[in-house]
Amino acid sequence: MLPKKYATTDNKERVRVEDTGLIKKEYVRKKRKLTYLGMPSGEMRDILAWKDYFEKCTAVEIDDQMRNQLMLNVINSGLNGKISILYGDIEKILIKGSDEFNNKLQFPYDVVFLDCFGTIVYRELQRVKAITSLIEKQKGSDFLLLLTFNIRERKYCDQSIGTVLNKIEKELLGYYLQDDKAKLKINKIMGWYKADKTEEMYRQKIFGSYFIKTMAEERGFKVHVYPPIFYLGFKGSPMIHFAFKLMSGTESPTKEVSDQTIFNIINLNIKEVSNGRVFVRKQQAPTVGM
Amino acid sequence: MLKKSKLIIKPKEEYAYGHIIKALAGGLYPNKFHVIREYIQNAFDAVIDWKSSKNDKNIAITVSIQKPSIFIHDNGTGMDRHTLNEYRKVGFSKKIIGESVGFRGIGKLAGISIAKKLIVTTSPFGTAEKYTLVFDAEAMLKDIDELKKKRANIPLNTLIEKHTKLSSDIEEKDKHYTMVELHEIKSDSKILFDKAKLIDYISKNAPVPFDPNFSHAKDIEDGIKKFVNDYGCVDLSVDAQKIYKPFAQNLKAPQLIVVPDSKDKKKFIALCWYCEHQDKGQVKPIEISGLVYRYKNFAVGDNYLTRTTIWNTSSHLAFYFIGEVYIIDTSIVPTSQRDDFEQSANRDKFYKAAEIISNQLNVVARESSDVRRAEEYVQRGVEVISSIDTDVKRKEPSLKVLGVQKIAEIVNVIDNIEKRKKNIPKEDKKTKLLANQVVKKAKKLLKEVEDAGKSEKGEFDIVKKLKLESQAEQVYTTAVRTLKDFFVENPEDLEKALKAFHQNLTKVFSKKTE
């Protein structure tokens, strides 16, 4: 057992349990141990929790001290040789495919977990480029993509999210060219998402889900989006956790079409983890019907 | 009576300055792999200490290459805060000569010569804390250089205090370990990232076990344990790959030689084990042949050191063996670079006494060479006799022409085997019997060949057999003479040419006479 100091929040632990179910399913489906790419930090709790399902892991760490601690835990846990550490900024590494010491990412991975500070549009779209690069490099291989972001104030990402919300609205309206009543309803729902008083988690939910889904479909994957999970992390910081299953498509020249439609994505309930319990939030965003 | 003098220490006076660190960083380890060995030594002392105090056999040293760093971890005793603080003291060690592998208190800082930072993290058993000491080597060396430009010198204490940081954190109480991170290996030491070379170095130099695939491993280890009390080895892995000592194939059973003290014959100062190569020549690959000194099971020097220190004559014979010489006498101490032992009267005495090893091995090598030669002559004899016997049975015409040469070959076979028969080991009855049979057969054959040569009118005379006319006979004789001159250096080819010549003659002239 790790010392108390390193104990993460109960909420995060509970989210990890949710992910364990998904990882186990992948392990059973693929009938082999999996490869993992992530940012497990010094305590490497993710790796310790999932080590039975993993054959090889790549851990990315930018901080010297954390890296030292990570290595100590790797050896003390008898995992030396199974984990390689890349040193630096995850986004730069995903874009370049290697760190500044020429340690290379070993694509493809079965599980990728990006536990990031800020939202998807953090740092002038560098994160978007990084995730796009990851999906391109994973082409042809099914994988589970886990993403955790902290929900920052709206001012940091309002413009980008606003653009995507407009895009979603336009796409939805495309289904109801002749139905003014439905159009009005869609305008109303999207208006709700764009409203100042709407909690950021709902906007992040459709933004994150839609972004990954459309981007991965354009790159040859069918995508299944699991209900995002909202929780309060370290020092009460609001977090949103996504899980996507990306399945390699049929090499179609046009984009892949996932089983889940845009309506399914918008209508996904947000789950919440609180006091170590997972439940569907009572309050949800308005749903759209087709 | 004289009064006891008081030792006066001026508290503010400095006796050591920063350049000592530069000297340590620059000159002590021209071979970068020696730096890794220094930390493996410390790790080994820690695990052996743990093993003996807790009777815990589950000890291990782990080396991990994670560019740009290298980590050396052990699950030994670990250090408490006070001991880790002492890590900062240059040339300070509480270890005792002869008890521990390292004892100078210098090797622990070897890392500053190859890495930008040296980070030591440790936790002793029973303490719910871990401690981390960071040596900022890069900043330290930069500081020295900057000051030197201003003709300034920084006292060693000030320098170390300025560029080291000791911190603590919580840890599980039952954890015990030390991990050294050579953080950001410098560009001139990148060879350390070559995993194959690092493994090769560690396998030859560190106290790792004998390879379980080496058939003589157990016998050798049992032998060593009888004489070398402090013999120990440790599970050592590099990136999860277990490292073993290298070994060669096709070796004879291991033998031991104890080196007694020249004055007290009951006291042993070293033990040598060796295996001789089963086949002819040196043990291959040459890098692992010969003998290597081991002190606390760490290598001292390489396989050439024994050649130059205990072989006075025929030193090439050292490489006909593979083995180790374990130092038992703890007064014989390796140099800090471990390329030799420290110059001392004890070392000279040891080298002299250890000549017993080279003397014995030279004898063994020569005896083996004699045995091999005898066996080779018997085998060669079997081939020669069998070939001539076939010719005799076939009434081969060339025998007449080559009679003298064949006789010489048979005589040589008899002579060589008779002379070397005594070198065949008694227990090798098969070869002895074969030697006797070959000689007997050769003697019988000798007579037959001699008779064949004598019989002018015999069937071997192809001139008569083919009823050659005088002109043809002259051509034949000239052709044979020419062939003999041409192949004078190569009797085997002459024989082949003559056989072919006779066959063709027989073919042509038989048709003609039909």
mmCIF file of C-alpha atoms in Angstrom, chain B residues 128-326:
data_model
loop_
_atom_site.group_PDB
_atom_site.id
_atom_site.type_symbol
_atom_site.label_atom_id
_atom_site.label_comp_id
_atom_site.label_asym_id
_atom_site.label_seq_id
_atom_site.Cartn_x
_atom_site.Cartn_y
_atom_site.Cartn_z
ATOM 1 C CA ALA B 128 8.382 5.360 7.576
ATOM 2 C CA GLU B 129 10.497 7.826 5.670
ATOM 3 C CA LYS B 130 12.609 7.978 2.585
ATOM 4 C CA TYR B 131 15.414 10.428 2.002
ATOM 5 C CA THR B 132 16.637 11.995 -1.179
ATOM 6 C CA LEU B 133 19.983 13.613 -1.755
ATOM 7 C CA VAL B 134 20.522 15.571 -4.947
ATOM 8 C CA PHE B 135 24.024 16.473 -6.104
ATOM 9 C CA ASP B 136 23.738 19.107 -8.764
ATOM 10 C CA ALA B 137 26.972 18.166 -10.477
ATOM 11 C CA GLU B 138 26.511 20.406 -13.485
ATOM 12 C CA ALA B 139 25.962 23.527 -11.367
ATOM 13 C CA MET B 140 28.793 22.500 -9.066
ATOM 14 C CA LEU B 141 31.333 22.180 -11.870
ATOM 15 C CA LYS B 142 30.106 25.357 -13.504
ATOM 16 C CA ASP B 143 30.530 27.207 -10.230
ATOM 17 C CA ILE B 144 34.131 26.009 -9.893
ATOM 18 C CA ASP B 145 34.962 27.110 -13.437
ATOM 19 C CA GLU B 146 33.336 30.518 -13.056
ATOM 20 C CA LEU B 147 35.225 31.193 -9.840
ATOM 21 C CA LYS B 148 38.472 29.982 -11.351
ATOM 22 C CA LYS B 149 38.168 32.625 -14.041
ATOM 23 C CA LYS B 150 38.290 35.160 -11.226
ATOM 24 C CA ARG B 151 41.215 33.353 -9.554
ATOM 25 C CA ALA B 152 38.881 32.410 -6.769
ATOM 26 C CA ASN B 153 38.609 29.108 -4.968
ATOM 27 C CA ILE B 154 35.542 27.804 -3.272
ATOM 28 C CA PRO B 155 36.007 25.722 -0.127
ATOM 29 C CA LEU B 156 34.800 22.172 -0.590
ATOM 30 C CA ASN B 157 32.326 22.428 2.277
ATOM 31 C CA THR B 158 30.718 25.554 0.864
ATOM 32 C CA LEU B 159 30.569 24.052 -2.611
ATOM 33 C CA ILE B 160 28.913 20.845 -1.485
ATOM 34 C CA GLU B 161 26.464 22.594 0.811
ATOM 35 C CA LYS B 162 25.525 24.972 -1.987
ATOM 36 C CA HIS B 163 24.868 22.325 -4.596
ATOM 37 C CA THR B 164 23.396 19.458 -2.647
ATOM 38 C CA LYS B 165 19.952 19.126 -1.202
ATOM 39 C CA LEU B 166 18.696 16.560 1.268
ATOM 40 C CA SER B 167 14.975 16.102 1.636
ATOM 41 C CA SER B 168 12.668 13.567 3.188
ATOM 42 C CA ASP B 169 9.279 12.159 2.407
ATOM 43 C CA ILE B 170 7.014 9.504 3.780
ATOM 44 C CA GLU B 171 7.472 5.865 2.854
ATOM 45 C CA GLU B 172 6.130 2.508 3.914
ATOM 46 C CA LYS B 173 7.822 1.349 7.078
ATOM 47 C CA ASP B 174 8.855 -2.072 5.816
ATOM 48 C CA LYS B 175 10.511 -0.772 2.651
ATOM 49 C CA HIS B 176 14.309 -0.870 2.472
ATOM 50 C CA TYR B 177 16.234 0.203 -0.597
ATOM 51 C CA THR B 178 18.618 2.637 -2.182
ATOM 52 C CA MET B 179 18.259 3.954 -5.688
ATOM 53 C CA VAL B 180 20.867 6.055 -7.432
ATOM 54 C CA GLU B 181 19.835 8.003 -10.478
ATOM 55 C CA LEU B 182 22.598 9.161 -12.771
ATOM 56 C CA HIS B 183 20.399 11.904 -14.080
ATOM 57 C CA GLU B 184 20.975 13.104 -17.632
ATOM 58 C CA ILE B 185 24.086 11.285 -18.665
ATOM 59 C CA LYS B 186 26.432 13.673 -20.442
ATOM 60 C CA SER B 187 27.094 13.347 -24.152
ATOM 61 C CA ASP B 188 30.643 12.007 -23.671
ATOM 62 C CA SER B 189 29.251 9.100 -21.658
ATOM 63 C CA LYS B 190 26.441 8.032 -23.981
ATOM 64 C CA ILE B 191 28.114 4.660 -24.431
ATOM 65 C CA LEU B 192 26.411 3.719 -21.173
ATOM 66 C CA PHE B 193 23.092 3.598 -23.013
ATOM 67 C CA ASP B 194 24.430 0.758 -25.153
ATOM 68 C CA LYS B 195 22.594 -2.019 -23.345
ATOM 69 C CA ALA B 196 24.586 -4.850 -24.908
ATOM 70 C CA LYS B 197 27.886 -3.271 -23.878
ATOM 71 C CA LEU B 198 26.626 -2.499 -20.398
ATOM 72 C CA ILE B 199 25.434 -6.076 -19.932
ATOM 73 C CA ASP B 200 28.726 -7.409 -21.246
ATOM 74 C CA TYR B 201 30.641 -5.235 -18.794
ATOM 75 C CA ILE B 202 28.476 -6.146 -15.811
ATOM 76 C CA SER B 203 28.539 -9.856 -16.615
ATOM 77 C CA LYS B 204 32.325 -9.837 -16.573
ATOM 78 C CA ASN B 205 32.864 -7.528 -13.622
ATOM 79 C CA ALA B 206 30.012 -7.761 -11.124
ATOM 80 C CA PRO B 207 29.369 -10.552 -8.594
ATOM 81 C CA VAL B 208 26.610 -12.156 -10.631
ATOM 82 C CA PRO B 209 25.885 -15.899 -10.491
ATOM 83 C CA PHE B 210 27.223 -18.487 -12.880
ATOM 84 C CA ASP B 211 24.897 -19.143 -15.778
ATOM 85 C CA PRO B 212 22.520 -22.043 -15.020
ATOM 86 C CA ASN B 213 23.196 -23.246 -18.576
ATOM 87 C CA PHE B 214 26.879 -23.663 -17.754
ATOM 88 C CA SER B 215 27.152 -27.359 -16.968
ATOM 89 C CA HIS B 216 30.049 -26.925 -14.529
ATOM 90 C CA ALA B 217 28.463 -24.017 -12.635
ATOM 91 C CA LYS B 218 27.458 -25.961 -9.537
ATOM 92 C CA ASP B 219 30.753 -27.825 -9.200
ATOM 93 C CA ILE B 220 32.687 -24.591 -9.507
ATOM 94 C CA GLU B 221 30.533 -22.756 -7.001
ATOM 95 C CA ASP B 222 30.717 -25.622 -4.518
ATOM 96 C CA GLY B 223 34.488 -25.581 -4.885
ATOM 97 C CA ILE B 224 34.735 -21.836 -4.342
ATOM 98 C CA LYS B 225 32.502 -21.948 -1.267
ATOM 99 C CA LYS B 226 34.818 -24.476 0.388
ATOM 100 C CA PHE B 227 37.710 -22.030 0.380
ATOM 101 C CA VAL B 228 36.357 -18.507 -0.058
ATOM 102 C CA ASN B 229 34.374 -17.566 3.045
ATOM 103 C CA ASP B 230 33.103 -14.250 1.786
ATOM 104 C CA TYR B 231 32.048 -15.585 -1.611
ATOM 105 C CA GLY B 232 28.744 -14.036 -2.519
ATOM 106 C CA CYS B 233 26.741 -13.199 -5.563
ATOM 107 C CA VAL B 234 23.550 -11.337 -6.216
ATOM 108 C CA ASP B 235 20.670 -11.446 -8.649
ATOM 109 C CA LEU B 236 21.384 -8.546 -10.938
ATOM 110 C CA SER B 237 19.220 -7.519 -13.828
ATOM 111 C CA VAL B 238 19.473 -4.869 -16.492
ATOM 112 C CA ASP B 239 16.020 -3.859 -17.701
ATOM 113 C CA ALA B 240 14.619 -7.141 -16.383
ATOM 114 C CA GLN B 241 17.272 -9.231 -18.111
ATOM 115 C CA LYS B 242 19.085 -11.392 -15.570
ATOM 116 C CA ILE B 243 22.834 -11.198 -15.862
ATOM 117 C CA TYR B 244 25.157 -14.171 -15.475
ATOM 118 C CA LYS B 245 28.875 -14.640 -15.782
ATOM 119 C CA PRO B 246 29.921 -15.514 -19.328
ATOM 120 C CA PHE B 247 31.020 -19.060 -20.039
ATOM 121 C CA ALA B 248 32.398 -21.112 -22.909
ATOM 122 C CA GLN B 249 31.264 -24.405 -24.381
ATOM 123 C CA ASN B 250 33.245 -27.652 -24.607
ATOM 124 C CA LEU B 251 35.154 -27.394 -21.383
ATOM 125 C CA LYS B 252 36.688 -30.199 -19.391
ATOM 126 C CA ALA B 253 35.645 -30.662 -15.766
ATOM 127 C CA PRO B 254 36.698 -27.802 -13.465
ATOM 128 C CA GLN B 255 39.796 -28.086 -11.296
ATOM 129 C CA LEU B 256 40.899 -26.096 -8.267
ATOM 130 C CA ILE B 257 44.311 -24.781 -7.301
ATOM 131 C CA VAL B 258 44.792 -23.295 -3.861
ATOM 132 C CA VAL B 259 47.531 -20.720 -3.461
ATOM 133 C CA PRO B 260 49.163 -21.145 -0.054
ATOM 134 C CA ASP B 261 50.935 -18.409 1.863
ATOM 135 C CA SER B 262 54.662 -18.786 1.260
ATOM 136 C CA LYS B 263 55.370 -18.659 5.010
ATOM 137 C CA ASP B 264 52.359 -20.424 6.426
ATOM 138 C CA LYS B 265 51.459 -23.277 4.111
ATOM 139 C CA LYS B 266 48.270 -23.960 6.050
ATOM 140 C CA LYS B 267 46.974 -20.523 5.152
ATOM 141 C CA PHE B 268 45.488 -19.962 1.722
ATOM 142 C CA ILE B 269 45.755 -16.567 0.116
ATOM 143 C CA ALA B 270 43.852 -17.298 -3.086
ATOM 144 C CA LEU B 271 41.858 -19.935 -4.863
ATOM 145 C CA CYS B 272 41.856 -20.590 -8.560
ATOM 146 C CA TRP B 273 39.312 -22.598 -10.485
ATOM 147 C CA TYR B 274 39.884 -23.368 -14.102
ATOM 148 C CA CYS B 275 38.439 -25.385 -16.931
ATOM 149 C CA GLU B 276 40.525 -26.531 -19.824
ATOM 150 C CA HIS B 277 39.244 -26.420 -23.372
ATOM 151 C CA GLN B 278 38.254 -29.851 -24.615
ATOM 152 C CA ASP B 279 39.474 -29.103 -28.101
ATOM 153 C CA LYS B 280 42.720 -27.891 -29.527
ATOM 154 C CA GLY B 281 43.812 -24.302 -28.932
ATOM 155 C CA GLN B 282 42.481 -21.355 -27.021
ATOM 156 C CA VAL B 283 39.095 -21.012 -25.401
ATOM 157 C CA LYS B 284 36.796 -18.949 -27.590
ATOM 158 C CA PRO B 285 35.694 -16.196 -27.539
ATOM 159 C CA ILE B 286 39.051 -14.855 -26.513
ATOM 160 C CA GLU B 287 37.514 -12.056 -24.378
ATOM 161 C CA ILE B 288 36.341 -14.588 -21.830
ATOM 162 C CA SER B 289 39.304 -16.954 -21.972
ATOM 163 C CA GLY B 290 42.091 -16.904 -19.431
ATOM 164 C CA LEU B 291 41.885 -16.226 -15.722
ATOM 165 C CA VAL B 292 40.457 -13.159 -14.002
ATOM 166 C CA TYR B 293 41.188 -12.017 -10.463
ATOM 167 C CA ARG B 294 38.129 -11.604 -8.250
ATOM 168 C CA TYR B 295 38.032 -9.618 -5.040
ATOM 169 C CA LYS B 296 34.738 -10.052 -3.166
ATOM 170 C CA ASN B 297 33.626 -11.580 -6.441
ATOM 171 C CA PHE B 298 34.194 -8.311 -8.327
ATOM 172 C CA ALA B 299 36.702 -8.543 -11.163
ATOM 173 C CA VAL B 300 40.069 -6.884 -10.712
ATOM 174 C CA GLY B 301 41.672 -6.117 -14.056
ATOM 175 C CA ASP B 302 40.855 -8.256 -17.058
ATOM 176 C CA ASN B 303 42.066 -11.579 -18.442
ATOM 177 C CA TYR B 304 45.396 -9.997 -19.402
ATOM 178 C CA LEU B 305 46.253 -9.015 -15.829
ATOM 179 C CA THR B 306 46.781 -12.636 -14.748
ATOM 180 C CA ARG B 307 48.817 -13.243 -17.893
ATOM 181 C CA THR B 308 51.179 -10.429 -17.079
ATOM 182 C CA THR B 309 51.388 -10.940 -13.334
ATOM 183 C CA ILE B 310 51.672 -14.689 -12.766
ATOM 184 C CA TRP B 311 52.891 -16.092 -16.073
ATOM 185 C CA ASN B 312 56.646 -15.847 -16.564
ATOM 186 C CA THR B 313 56.812 -18.114 -19.585
ATOM 187 C CA SER B 314 54.409 -19.336 -22.242
ATOM 188 C CA SER B 315 51.786 -16.783 -21.173
ATOM 189 C CA HIS B 316 49.794 -17.568 -24.319
ATOM 190 C CA LEU B 317 48.832 -20.829 -22.623
ATOM 191 C CA ALA B 318 46.688 -18.815 -20.165
ATOM 192 C CA PHE B 319 44.064 -18.512 -22.881
ATOM 193 C CA TYR B 320 43.827 -22.283 -23.201
ATOM 194 C CA PHE B 321 41.761 -22.067 -20.008
ATOM 195 C CA ILE B 322 38.862 -20.195 -18.526
ATOM 196 C CA GLY B 323 38.725 -19.485 -14.813
ATOM 197 C CA GLU B 324 38.995 -17.114 -11.883
ATOM 198 C CA VAL B 325 41.422 -16.410 -9.073
ATOM 199 C CA TYR B 326 39.609 -15.461 -5.856
#
